[in-house]
mmCIF file of C-alpha atoms in Angstrom:
data_model
loop_
_atom_site.group_PDB
_atom_site.id
_atom_site.type_symbol
_atom_site.label_atom_id
_atom_site.label_comp_id
_atom_site.label_asym_id
_atom_site.label_seq_id
_atom_site.Cartn_x
_atom_site.Cartn_y
_atom_site.Cartn_z
ATOM 1 C CA UNK A 1 11.136 80.305 28.263
ATOM 2 C CA UNK A 2 12.103 80.018 31.902
ATOM 3 C CA UNK A 3 14.914 78.805 34.117
ATOM 4 C CA UNK A 4 14.966 77.584 37.700
ATOM 5 C CA UNK A 5 17.067 79.259 40.383
ATOM 6 C CA UNK A 6 17.706 78.000 43.930
ATOM 7 C CA UNK A 7 17.280 80.462 46.790
ATOM 8 C CA UNK A 8 19.504 80.807 49.805
ATOM 9 C CA UNK A 9 18.419 79.445 53.184
ATOM 10 C CA UNK A 10 15.635 81.147 55.102
ATOM 11 C CA UNK A 11 13.563 80.402 58.203
ATOM 12 C CA UNK A 12 10.977 77.713 57.485
ATOM 13 C CA UNK A 13 7.403 78.987 57.696
ATOM 14 C CA UNK A 14 5.969 75.578 58.583
ATOM 15 C CA UNK A 15 8.428 73.879 60.953
ATOM 16 C CA UNK A 16 9.855 76.108 63.714
ATOM 17 C CA UNK A 17 13.604 76.041 64.144
ATOM 18 C CA UNK A 18 14.334 74.715 60.665
ATOM 19 C CA UNK A 19 15.867 76.357 57.627
ATOM 20 C CA UNK A 20 14.389 75.999 54.170
ATOM 21 C CA UNK A 21 15.297 76.762 50.571
ATOM 22 C CA UNK A 22 13.284 76.691 47.349
ATOM 23 C CA UNK A 23 13.589 76.339 43.617
ATOM 24 C CA UNK A 24 12.014 79.380 41.964
ATOM 25 C CA UNK A 25 10.982 79.637 38.328
ATOM 26 C CA UNK A 26 12.537 82.713 36.747
ATOM 27 C CA UNK A 27 10.398 83.690 33.750
ATOM 28 C CA UNK A 28 10.772 86.736 31.526
ATOM 29 C CA UNK A 29 7.357 86.210 29.992
ATOM 30 C CA UNK A 30 3.858 85.404 31.126
ATOM 31 C CA UNK A 31 3.662 81.691 31.773
ATOM 32 C CA UNK A 32 1.084 79.900 29.648
ATOM 33 C CA UNK A 33 -1.319 77.321 31.052
ATOM 34 C CA UNK A 34 0.579 74.402 29.522
ATOM 35 C CA UNK A 35 3.904 75.335 31.121
ATOM 36 C CA UNK A 36 2.304 76.144 34.462
ATOM 37 C CA UNK A 37 0.353 72.881 34.486
ATOM 38 C CA UNK A 38 3.544 70.938 33.783
ATOM 39 C CA UNK A 39 5.262 72.652 36.699
ATOM 40 C CA UNK A 40 2.302 71.983 38.990
ATOM 41 C CA UNK A 41 2.459 68.281 38.161
ATOM 42 C CA UNK A 42 6.153 68.400 39.089
ATOM 43 C CA UNK A 43 5.368 69.759 42.549
ATOM 44 C CA UNK A 44 5.643 73.505 42.033
ATOM 45 C CA UNK A 45 3.279 76.026 43.601
ATOM 46 C CA UNK A 46 2.382 79.677 42.990
ATOM 47 C CA UNK A 47 2.538 82.643 45.368
ATOM 48 C CA UNK A 48 1.729 85.832 43.499
ATOM 49 C CA UNK A 49 4.004 85.956 40.460
ATOM 50 C CA UNK A 50 6.435 83.464 42.006
ATOM 51 C CA UNK A 51 6.290 79.778 41.112
ATOM 52 C CA UNK A 52 8.355 77.650 43.477
ATOM 53 C CA UNK A 53 8.851 74.300 45.192
ATOM 54 C CA UNK A 54 10.773 73.405 48.363
ATOM 55 C CA UNK A 55 14.193 71.830 47.803
ATOM 56 C CA UNK A 56 15.514 71.349 51.330
ATOM 57 C CA UNK A 57 18.395 68.870 51.186
ATOM 58 C CA UNK A 58 17.872 67.301 54.613
ATOM 59 C CA UNK A 59 14.098 67.656 54.893
ATOM 60 C CA UNK A 60 11.331 66.335 52.663
ATOM 61 C CA UNK A 61 8.367 67.240 54.843
ATOM 62 C CA UNK A 62 6.556 69.298 52.160
ATOM 63 C CA UNK A 63 4.631 66.873 49.958
ATOM 64 C CA UNK A 64 2.481 67.972 47.034
ATOM 65 C CA UNK A 65 -1.057 66.579 47.218
ATOM 66 C CA UNK A 66 -4.089 66.489 44.950
ATOM 67 C CA UNK A 67 -7.589 65.026 45.107
ATOM 68 C CA UNK A 68 -8.629 62.734 42.212
ATOM 69 C CA UNK A 69 -12.136 64.111 42.029
ATOM 70 C CA UNK A 70 -13.740 61.222 40.148
ATOM 71 C CA UNK A 71 -13.096 58.831 43.027
ATOM 72 C CA UNK A 72 -13.419 61.255 45.937
ATOM 73 C CA UNK A 73 -15.979 60.166 48.515
ATOM 74 C CA UNK A 74 -16.985 62.736 51.186
ATOM 75 C CA UNK A 75 -16.983 61.655 54.810
ATOM 76 C CA UNK A 76 -20.000 62.083 57.030
ATOM 77 C CA UNK A 77 -18.795 65.352 58.542
ATOM 78 C CA UNK A 78 -17.995 66.671 55.061
ATOM 79 C CA UNK A 79 -21.486 65.835 53.833
ATOM 80 C CA UNK A 80 -22.795 67.698 56.865
ATOM 81 C CA UNK A 81 -20.631 70.753 56.034
ATOM 82 C CA UNK A 82 -21.853 70.666 52.439
ATOM 83 C CA UNK A 83 -25.481 70.611 53.518
ATOM 84 C CA UNK A 84 -24.940 73.272 56.194
ATOM 85 C CA UNK A 85 -23.683 75.890 53.756
ATOM 86 C CA UNK A 86 -25.900 75.299 50.738
ATOM 87 C CA UNK A 87 -27.455 78.729 51.245
ATOM 88 C CA UNK A 88 -24.200 80.522 50.367
ATOM 89 C CA UNK A 89 -24.389 82.648 47.226
ATOM 90 C CA UNK A 90 -21.318 82.084 45.036
ATOM 91 C CA UNK A 91 -19.956 84.587 42.485
ATOM 92 C CA UNK A 92 -16.762 84.368 40.433
ATOM 93 C CA UNK A 93 -14.624 87.373 39.500
ATOM 94 C CA UNK A 94 -11.293 88.387 38.045
ATOM 95 C CA UNK A 95 -8.593 89.053 40.631
ATOM 96 C CA UNK A 96 -9.204 92.486 42.120
ATOM 97 C CA UNK A 97 -8.779 94.463 45.320
ATOM 98 C CA UNK A 98 -11.803 94.997 47.535
ATOM 99 C CA UNK A 99 -11.498 96.594 51.000
ATOM 100 C CA UNK A 100 -14.038 94.089 52.363
ATOM 101 C CA UNK A 101 -11.849 91.207 51.179
ATOM 102 C CA UNK A 102 -8.779 92.681 52.833
ATOM 103 C CA UNK A 103 -10.653 93.272 56.098
ATOM 104 C CA UNK A 104 -11.860 89.654 56.104
ATOM 105 C CA UNK A 105 -8.305 88.494 55.356
ATOM 106 C CA UNK A 106 -6.908 90.479 58.286
ATOM 107 C CA UNK A 107 -9.552 89.113 60.668
ATOM 108 C CA UNK A 108 -8.991 85.561 59.448
ATOM 109 C CA UNK A 109 -5.215 85.783 59.928
ATOM 110 C CA UNK A 110 -5.589 87.270 63.409
ATOM 111 C CA UNK A 111 -8.034 84.543 64.432
ATOM 112 C CA UNK A 112 -6.427 81.486 62.831
ATOM 113 C CA UNK A 113 -2.761 82.375 62.341
ATOM 114 C CA UNK A 114 -1.927 84.893 65.055
ATOM 115 C CA UNK A 115 1.836 85.337 65.439
ATOM 116 C CA UNK A 116 2.582 83.674 62.122
ATOM 117 C CA UNK A 117 3.561 86.898 60.396
ATOM 118 C CA UNK A 118 0.730 87.015 57.873
ATOM 119 C CA UNK A 119 -1.530 88.533 60.517
ATOM 120 C CA UNK A 120 0.559 91.700 60.053
ATOM 121 C CA UNK A 121 0.309 91.798 56.252
ATOM 122 C CA UNK A 122 -0.192 95.277 54.871
ATOM 123 C CA UNK A 123 -2.324 95.960 51.814
ATOM 124 C CA UNK A 124 0.705 95.698 49.496
ATOM 125 C CA UNK A 125 1.726 92.310 50.904
ATOM 126 C CA UNK A 126 -1.839 91.072 50.545
ATOM 127 C CA UNK A 127 -1.951 92.278 46.947
ATOM 128 C CA UNK A 128 1.394 90.686 46.040
ATOM 129 C CA UNK A 129 0.420 87.379 47.641
ATOM 130 C CA UNK A 130 -3.084 86.908 46.257
ATOM 131 C CA UNK A 131 -3.915 89.414 43.537
ATOM 132 C CA UNK A 132 -0.950 89.015 41.183
ATOM 133 C CA UNK A 133 -0.917 86.156 38.682
ATOM 134 C CA UNK A 134 0.638 85.312 35.323
ATOM 135 C CA UNK A 135 -1.818 82.446 34.799
ATOM 136 C CA UNK A 136 -5.576 81.890 34.553
ATOM 137 C CA UNK A 137 -6.830 82.749 38.038
ATOM 138 C CA UNK A 138 -10.180 83.679 39.550
ATOM 139 C CA UNK A 139 -11.449 85.106 42.815
ATOM 140 C CA UNK A 140 -14.586 83.487 44.231
ATOM 141 C CA UNK A 141 -16.866 85.177 46.771
ATOM 142 C CA UNK A 142 -19.288 83.352 49.046
ATOM 143 C CA UNK A 143 -22.025 85.466 50.668
ATOM 144 C CA UNK A 144 -24.658 84.631 53.252
ATOM 145 C CA UNK A 145 -27.520 87.130 53.570
ATOM 146 C CA UNK A 146 -25.357 89.812 51.933
ATOM 147 C CA UNK A 147 -22.525 89.117 54.399
ATOM 148 C CA UNK A 148 -19.149 88.104 52.944
ATOM 149 C CA UNK A 149 -18.182 84.738 54.426
ATOM 150 C CA UNK A 150 -15.460 83.241 52.198
ATOM 151 C CA UNK A 151 -12.975 84.451 49.590
ATOM 152 C CA UNK A 152 -11.136 81.820 47.560
ATOM 153 C CA UNK A 153 -8.352 82.239 44.989
ATOM 154 C CA UNK A 154 -8.185 79.475 42.363
ATOM 155 C CA UNK A 155 -5.926 78.752 39.377
ATOM 156 C CA UNK A 156 -7.402 76.954 36.376
ATOM 157 C CA UNK A 157 -5.213 74.230 34.829
ATOM 158 C CA UNK A 158 -5.712 71.905 31.881
ATOM 159 C CA UNK A 159 -6.210 68.897 34.185
ATOM 160 C CA UNK A 160 -7.652 70.484 37.301
ATOM 161 C CA UNK A 161 -8.010 73.427 39.642
ATOM 162 C CA UNK A 162 -5.340 74.610 42.038
ATOM 163 C CA UNK A 163 -6.567 75.892 45.395
ATOM 164 C CA UNK A 164 -4.215 78.835 45.875
ATOM 165 C CA UNK A 165 -5.617 80.263 49.110
ATOM 166 C CA UNK A 166 -8.844 80.640 51.035
ATOM 167 C CA UNK A 167 -9.808 82.897 53.927
ATOM 168 C CA UNK A 168 -13.133 83.130 55.654
ATOM 169 C CA UNK A 169 -15.133 84.481 58.569
ATOM 170 C CA UNK A 170 -13.633 82.583 61.480
ATOM 171 C CA UNK A 171 -15.950 84.209 64.027
ATOM 172 C CA UNK A 172 -19.077 82.263 63.039
ATOM 173 C CA UNK A 173 -19.654 79.433 65.560
ATOM 174 C CA UNK A 174 -20.185 75.893 64.253
ATOM 175 C CA UNK A 175 -19.389 76.891 60.668
ATOM 176 C CA UNK A 176 -17.300 74.693 58.344
ATOM 177 C CA UNK A 177 -16.337 77.247 55.723
ATOM 178 C CA UNK A 178 -12.888 75.790 54.995
ATOM 179 C CA UNK A 179 -14.265 72.300 54.399
ATOM 180 C CA UNK A 180 -17.136 73.644 52.306
ATOM 181 C CA UNK A 181 -14.729 75.644 50.145
ATOM 182 C CA UNK A 182 -12.737 72.534 49.211
ATOM 183 C CA UNK A 183 -15.893 70.520 48.569
ATOM 184 C CA UNK A 184 -17.172 73.320 46.317
ATOM 185 C CA UNK A 185 -13.911 73.282 44.349
ATOM 186 C CA UNK A 186 -14.092 69.499 43.963
ATOM 187 C CA UNK A 187 -17.609 69.896 42.602
ATOM 188 C CA UNK A 188 -16.415 72.575 40.167
ATOM 189 C CA UNK A 189 -13.729 70.194 38.892
ATOM 190 C CA UNK A 190 -16.416 67.633 38.205
ATOM 191 C CA UNK A 191 -18.642 70.133 36.401
ATOM 192 C CA UNK A 192 -15.717 71.276 34.236
ATOM 193 C CA UNK A 193 -14.596 67.724 33.467
ATOM 194 C CA UNK A 194 -11.261 68.190 35.256
ATOM 195 C CA UNK A 195 -9.486 65.328 36.990
ATOM 196 C CA UNK A 196 -7.777 66.896 40.009
ATOM 197 C CA UNK A 197 -7.990 69.488 42.729
ATOM 198 C CA UNK A 198 -4.440 70.483 43.699
ATOM 199 C CA UNK A 199 -4.185 71.380 47.399
ATOM 200 C CA UNK A 200 -0.569 72.502 47.566
ATOM 201 C CA UNK A 201 1.735 71.038 50.192
ATOM 202 C CA UNK A 202 0.859 68.682 53.005
ATOM 203 C CA UNK A 203 3.198 68.577 55.996
ATOM 204 C CA UNK A 204 2.501 65.746 58.394
ATOM 205 C CA UNK A 205 4.315 67.459 61.268
ATOM 206 C CA UNK A 206 2.308 70.675 60.879
ATOM 207 C CA UNK A 207 -1.092 70.356 62.543
ATOM 208 C CA UNK A 208 -2.616 73.189 60.510
ATOM 209 C CA UNK A 209 -1.880 71.297 57.281
ATOM 210 C CA UNK A 210 -3.407 67.996 58.403
ATOM 211 C CA UNK A 211 -6.916 68.890 57.184
ATOM 212 C CA UNK A 212 -5.793 67.961 53.663
ATOM 213 C CA UNK A 213 -5.610 64.238 54.465
ATOM 214 C CA UNK A 214 -9.322 64.292 55.312
ATOM 215 C CA UNK A 215 -10.109 64.459 51.588
ATOM 216 C CA UNK A 216 -9.699 60.881 50.447
ATOM 217 C CA UNK A 217 -8.554 59.338 48.246
ATOM 218 C CA UNK A 218 -5.583 61.702 48.121
ATOM 219 C CA UNK A 219 -2.599 61.480 45.801
ATOM 220 C CA UNK A 220 0.899 62.481 46.918
ATOM 221 C CA UNK A 221 3.929 63.292 44.781
ATOM 222 C CA UNK A 222 6.856 61.100 45.801
ATOM 223 C CA UNK A 223 9.946 61.653 43.698
ATOM 224 C CA UNK A 224 8.423 62.299 40.295
ATOM 225 C CA UNK A 225 5.487 59.912 40.661
ATOM 226 C CA UNK A 226 1.962 60.625 41.876
ATOM 227 C CA UNK A 227 0.618 57.809 44.050
ATOM 228 C CA UNK A 228 -2.222 57.241 46.472
ATOM 229 C CA UNK A 229 -1.585 58.258 50.063
ATOM 230 C CA UNK A 230 -1.332 55.186 52.301
ATOM 231 C CA UNK A 231 -0.746 54.506 55.979
ATOM 232 C CA UNK A 232 3.025 54.770 55.557
ATOM 233 C CA UNK A 233 2.595 58.489 54.908
ATOM 234 C CA UNK A 234 -0.656 59.278 56.696
#
């Protein structure tokens, strides 16, 4: 019930000075979980209502990655992050707008991604990016002593969870909220009997994306085959 259309060139968000283009799924109807899961396994990704994947002819830097949760083994610093934030109170909700979420998002973007464009997102841009979905999505809140610390948007697939986006209180010293969020999602996959946590795209040349290779073993999509990340890529 959908077709794929290729965009024109636009400035790459991840590698300065490069142009990018994407394949975008054009759907007239709400996409069911089966179709969306099939697209995810083929390297597509969701942003709001748009499902896309990079298709840059002369650049293949964006690589889809996922964690096979059954064989994942946390590193020492990840075990420390897990223990550090065990006091967080977690609640799951339908996608919805909350002024406190938006304020945390703005502070997170200003602290971690200043000058990247998203630090100027208005309420409408925020809503279109994170609060619109044609698929099964949830919003997860993490509180500490009644203070909002993390907000995470997750899609639920037949074979795993897809980590759409996470933002958190970046002003807390010595916190590891980003790491804890991924570990929590891996644990949810295990509890639900799901095989994978999809982490979107990894770009070796982009330092801000390198955190994804810390979650090992990690599978990468090369061509149309998922395979374990090895030293040739990492």
